[in-house]
Amino acid sequence: MGILSHLTVLLAVALPSLAAPTPDAAEASGPSVQPRITSITYSGNGCLRDPRHSGGLNDATFTYDNFCMALPGGNQTLNCEVHLQATGVGSGWQFALSRNQVKGFVSLGPGTQLTHFTTVYFSQNAGNTGTLRGSIENNGGSTIHQDVTLVSTAGNNKVWSQCTGSDGYTGILNVNFRGALSGDSKAYFEANTENWDIEWRRC
C-alpha cells in the first residue's frame, strides 16, 4: 500500500567518567533486587494530562490520554517526556534504555509521513544524549488507515546511567517521545501506549 518504514539510530557520545564494564558485565542479567521507582513526572504538549503508569523500571508502560496529531491543524507535532527516578538496586550497577515501543493508530493520505523520535538522557550528564529516529511514509495513491507499532532499538549506542553507590540511586532518566506529521494532504496519528525495555551492566 505504498508504505515505507525505516529506523535510524543516532550515536550517543560515551560518558568519559563512567568506569569500563568488567569482563563479565555483558553477561550480567541485572541486579537481584528490583529497583523501586521513587518519582515519575511528565512534561510536553503531548501529555497535558499525565499518562497512566504501570509496571516497574524494567518493564515500564505508559498509557496516553489524548496524544493525537492531525495534518492540517495546530497539532502537527507533539511530545511527551517522562522523568523517572529509582533506587534500591545496590552498588555497582548501570542501566540503559535498550528499546522503546509505541503502539497507536495512523491515517496517512498520499504524500504524507509520520516521523517519530525517542531521545534519552540522564540529568546527571544531560550532554550525553541518544536519539532514535524512524518514519512511516505513504508513497501510494490512496489513504491508509492502520494500527502501528513503532519500535526504536538502541543497539550498541545506549546511554548509560551513573554507576550506583551504596544507596542504589540510579539518577534521573529522561525519555522524550516526539511525533511529527508532514506532507501535502491529510494525516492523523494517535499514540496509545509506550513501553520500555531496560538493560543492566556492572560498573
PDB file of N, CA, C and O in Angstrom, residues 41 43 80-85 95 97 118-126 129-130 159 171-177 196:
ATOM      1  N   THR A  41       7.516  12.098  36.786  1.00  0.00           N
ATOM      2  CA  THR A  41       6.840  13.319  36.364  1.00  0.00           C
ATOM      3  C   THR A  41       6.862  13.386  34.841  1.00  0.00           C
ATOM      4  O   THR A  41       7.615  12.657  34.184  1.00  0.00           O
ATOM      5  N   SER A  43       6.378  16.026  31.148  1.00  0.00           N
ATOM      6  CA  SER A  43       6.346  17.353  30.545  1.00  0.00           C
ATOM      7  C   SER A  43       6.125  17.199  29.047  1.00  0.00           C
ATOM      8  O   SER A  43       6.367  16.139  28.471  1.00  0.00           O
ATOM      9  N   CYS A  80       6.010  13.951  24.524  1.00  0.00           N
ATOM     10  CA  CYS A  80       5.807  13.691  25.946  1.00  0.00           C
ATOM     11  C   CYS A  80       7.124  13.175  26.509  1.00  0.00           C
ATOM     12  O   CYS A  80       7.685  12.203  25.994  1.00  0.00           O
ATOM     13  N   GLU A  81       7.623  13.843  27.544  1.00  0.00           N
ATOM     14  CA  GLU A  81       8.877  13.443  28.169  1.00  0.00           C
ATOM     15  C   GLU A  81       8.608  12.917  29.572  1.00  0.00           C
ATOM     16  O   GLU A  81       7.936  13.571  30.373  1.00  0.00           O
ATOM     17  N   VAL A  82       9.133  11.732  29.841  1.00  0.00           N
ATOM     18  CA  VAL A  82       8.999  11.091  31.148  1.00  0.00           C
ATOM     19  C   VAL A  82      10.291  11.311  31.923  1.00  0.00           C
ATOM     20  O   VAL A  82      11.389  11.086  31.398  1.00  0.00           O
ATOM     21  N   HIS A  83      10.161  11.743  33.177  1.00  0.00           N
ATOM     22  CA  HIS A  83      11.309  11.947  34.064  1.00  0.00           C
ATOM     23  C   HIS A  83      11.152  10.969  35.229  1.00  0.00           C
ATOM     24  O   HIS A  83      10.196  11.072  36.001  1.00  0.00           O
ATOM     25  N   LEU A  84      12.074  10.028  35.349  1.00  0.00           N
ATOM     26  CA  LEU A  84      11.905   8.921  36.293  1.00  0.00           C
ATOM     27  C   LEU A  84      13.132   8.768  37.181  1.00  0.00           C
ATOM     28  O   LEU A  84      14.270   8.825  36.707  1.00  0.00           O
ATOM     29  N   GLN A  85      12.884   8.545  38.477  1.00  0.00           N
ATOM     30  CA  GLN A  85      13.945   8.253  39.434  1.00  0.00           C
ATOM     31  C   GLN A  85      13.649   6.920  40.116  1.00  0.00           C
ATOM     32  O   GLN A  85      12.495   6.582  40.372  1.00  0.00           O
ATOM     33  N   PHE A  95      22.294   1.211  34.167  1.00  0.00           N
ATOM     34  CA  PHE A  95      21.252   0.720  33.265  1.00  0.00           C
ATOM     35  C   PHE A  95      21.080   1.692  32.107  1.00  0.00           C
ATOM     36  O   PHE A  95      21.479   2.855  32.166  1.00  0.00           O
ATOM     37  N   LEU A  97      18.246   2.425  28.520  1.00  0.00           N
ATOM     38  CA  LEU A  97      17.073   2.055  27.734  1.00  0.00           C
ATOM     39  C   LEU A  97      17.553   1.392  26.446  1.00  0.00           C
ATOM     40  O   LEU A  97      18.304   1.991  25.676  1.00  0.00           O
ATOM     41  N   THR A 118      12.762   9.196  19.633  1.00  0.00           N
ATOM     42  CA  THR A 118      12.891   8.904  21.059  1.00  0.00           C
ATOM     43  C   THR A 118      14.264   9.400  21.504  1.00  0.00           C
ATOM     44  O   THR A 118      15.286   8.921  21.005  1.00  0.00           O
ATOM     45  N   THR A 119      14.287  10.363  22.414  1.00  0.00           N
ATOM     46  CA  THR A 119      15.530  10.938  22.919  1.00  0.00           C
ATOM     47  C   THR A 119      15.708  10.544  24.377  1.00  0.00           C
ATOM     48  O   THR A 119      14.775  10.670  25.174  1.00  0.00           O
ATOM     49  N   VAL A 120      16.905  10.059  24.710  1.00  0.00           N
ATOM     50  CA  VAL A 120      17.189   9.528  26.044  1.00  0.00           C
ATOM     51  C   VAL A 120      18.407  10.242  26.616  1.00  0.00           C
ATOM     52  O   VAL A 120      19.420  10.412  25.925  1.00  0.00           O
ATOM     53  N   TYR A 121      18.317  10.658  27.884  1.00  0.00           N
ATOM     54  CA  TYR A 121      19.479  11.207  28.585  1.00  0.00           C
ATOM     55  C   TYR A 121      19.235  11.118  30.085  1.00  0.00           C
ATOM     56  O   TYR A 121      18.096  10.928  30.542  1.00  0.00           O
ATOM     57  N   PHE A 122      20.309  11.243  30.844  1.00  0.00           N
ATOM     58  CA  PHE A 122      20.225  11.306  32.302  1.00  0.00           C
ATOM     59  C   PHE A 122      20.575  12.722  32.747  1.00  0.00           C
ATOM     60  O   PHE A 122      21.525  13.327  32.232  1.00  0.00           O
ATOM     61  N   SER A 123      19.824  13.245  33.706  1.00  0.00           N
ATOM     62  CA  SER A 123      20.018  14.624  34.140  1.00  0.00           C
ATOM     63  C   SER A 123      21.413  14.864  34.693  1.00  0.00           C
ATOM     64  O   SER A 123      21.923  15.990  34.639  1.00  0.00           O
ATOM     65  N   GLN A 124      22.053  13.825  35.220  1.00  0.00           N
ATOM     66  CA  GLN A 124      23.383  13.974  35.788  1.00  0.00           C
ATOM     67  C   GLN A 124      24.430  14.273  34.716  1.00  0.00           C
ATOM     68  O   GLN A 124      25.514  14.759  35.037  1.00  0.00           O
ATOM     69  N   ASN A 125      24.122  13.985  33.456  1.00  0.00           N
ATOM     70  CA  ASN A 125      25.015  14.310  32.345  1.00  0.00           C
ATOM     71  C   ASN A 125      24.156  14.517  31.102  1.00  0.00           C
ATOM     72  O   ASN A 125      24.136  13.693  30.191  1.00  0.00           O
ATOM     73  N   ALA A 126      23.443  15.652  31.086  1.00  0.00           N
ATOM     74  CA  ALA A 126      22.451  15.896  30.036  1.00  0.00           C
ATOM     75  C   ALA A 126      23.079  16.061  28.660  1.00  0.00           C
ATOM     76  O   ALA A 126      22.386  15.944  27.645  1.00  0.00           O
ATOM     77  N   THR A 129      23.474  12.437  25.093  1.00  0.00           N
ATOM     78  CA  THR A 129      22.100  12.210  24.653  1.00  0.00           C
ATOM     79  C   THR A 129      22.080  11.257  23.466  1.00  0.00           C
ATOM     80  O   THR A 129      22.905  11.369  22.554  1.00  0.00           O
ATOM     81  N   GLY A 130      21.141  10.330  23.477  1.00  0.00           N
ATOM     82  CA  GLY A 130      20.942   9.434  22.342  1.00  0.00           C
ATOM     83  C   GLY A 130      19.564   9.642  21.748  1.00  0.00           C
ATOM     84  O   GLY A 130      18.581   9.811  22.477  1.00  0.00           O
ATOM     85  N   VAL A 159      22.650   4.935  26.078  1.00  0.00           N
ATOM     86  CA  VAL A 159      23.069   5.969  27.021  1.00  0.00           C
ATOM     87  C   VAL A 159      22.950   5.381  28.424  1.00  0.00           C
ATOM     88  O   VAL A 159      21.850   5.054  28.870  1.00  0.00           O
ATOM     89  N   GLY A 171      19.932   7.811  39.436  1.00  0.00           N
ATOM     90  CA  GLY A 171      19.894   9.087  38.733  1.00  0.00           C
ATOM     91  C   GLY A 171      18.524   9.329  38.127  1.00  0.00           C
ATOM     92  O   GLY A 171      17.586   8.548  38.311  1.00  0.00           O
ATOM     93  N   ILE A 172      18.400  10.421  37.378  1.00  0.00           N
ATOM     94  CA  ILE A 172      17.118  10.802  36.768  1.00  0.00           C
ATOM     95  C   ILE A 172      17.156  10.446  35.286  1.00  0.00           C
ATOM     96  O   ILE A 172      17.908  11.029  34.505  1.00  0.00           O
ATOM     97  N   LEU A 173      16.347   9.474  34.897  1.00  0.00           N
ATOM     98  CA  LEU A 173      16.220   9.072  33.497  1.00  0.00           C
ATOM     99  C   LEU A 173      15.157   9.932  32.828  1.00  0.00           C
ATOM    100  O   LEU A 173      14.050  10.096  33.354  1.00  0.00           O
ATOM    101  N   ASN A 174      15.490  10.471  31.656  1.00  0.00           N
ATOM    102  CA  ASN A 174      14.554  11.274  30.866  1.00  0.00           C
ATOM    103  C   ASN A 174      14.379  10.619  29.500  1.00  0.00           C
ATOM    104  O   ASN A 174      15.366  10.380  28.789  1.00  0.00           O
ATOM    105  N   VAL A 175      13.140  10.314  29.142  1.00  0.00           N
ATOM    106  CA  VAL A 175      12.828   9.703  27.845  1.00  0.00           C
ATOM    107  C   VAL A 175      11.758  10.553  27.170  1.00  0.00           C
ATOM    108  O   VAL A 175      10.646  10.694  27.688  1.00  0.00           O
ATOM    109  N   ASN A 176      12.107  11.128  26.027  1.00  0.00           N
ATOM    110  CA  ASN A 176      11.205  12.022  25.314  1.00  0.00           C
ATOM    111  C   ASN A 176      10.769  11.371  24.000  1.00  0.00           C
ATOM    112  O   ASN A 176      11.608  11.101  23.128  1.00  0.00           O
ATOM    113  N   PHE A 177       9.464  11.093  23.866  1.00  0.00           N
ATOM    114  CA  PHE A 177       8.915  10.589  22.605  1.00  0.00           C
ATOM    115  C   PHE A 177       8.240  11.747  21.879  1.00  0.00           C
ATOM    116  O   PHE A 177       7.418  12.463  22.453  1.00  0.00           O
ATOM    117  N   TRP A 196       8.963   0.435  27.647  1.00  0.00           N
ATOM    118  CA  TRP A 196      10.424   0.434  27.634  1.00  0.00           C
ATOM    119  C   TRP A 196      10.983  -0.948  27.927  1.00  0.00           C
ATOM    120  O   TRP A 196      10.399  -1.724  28.680  1.00  0.00           O
TER     121      TRP A 196
END
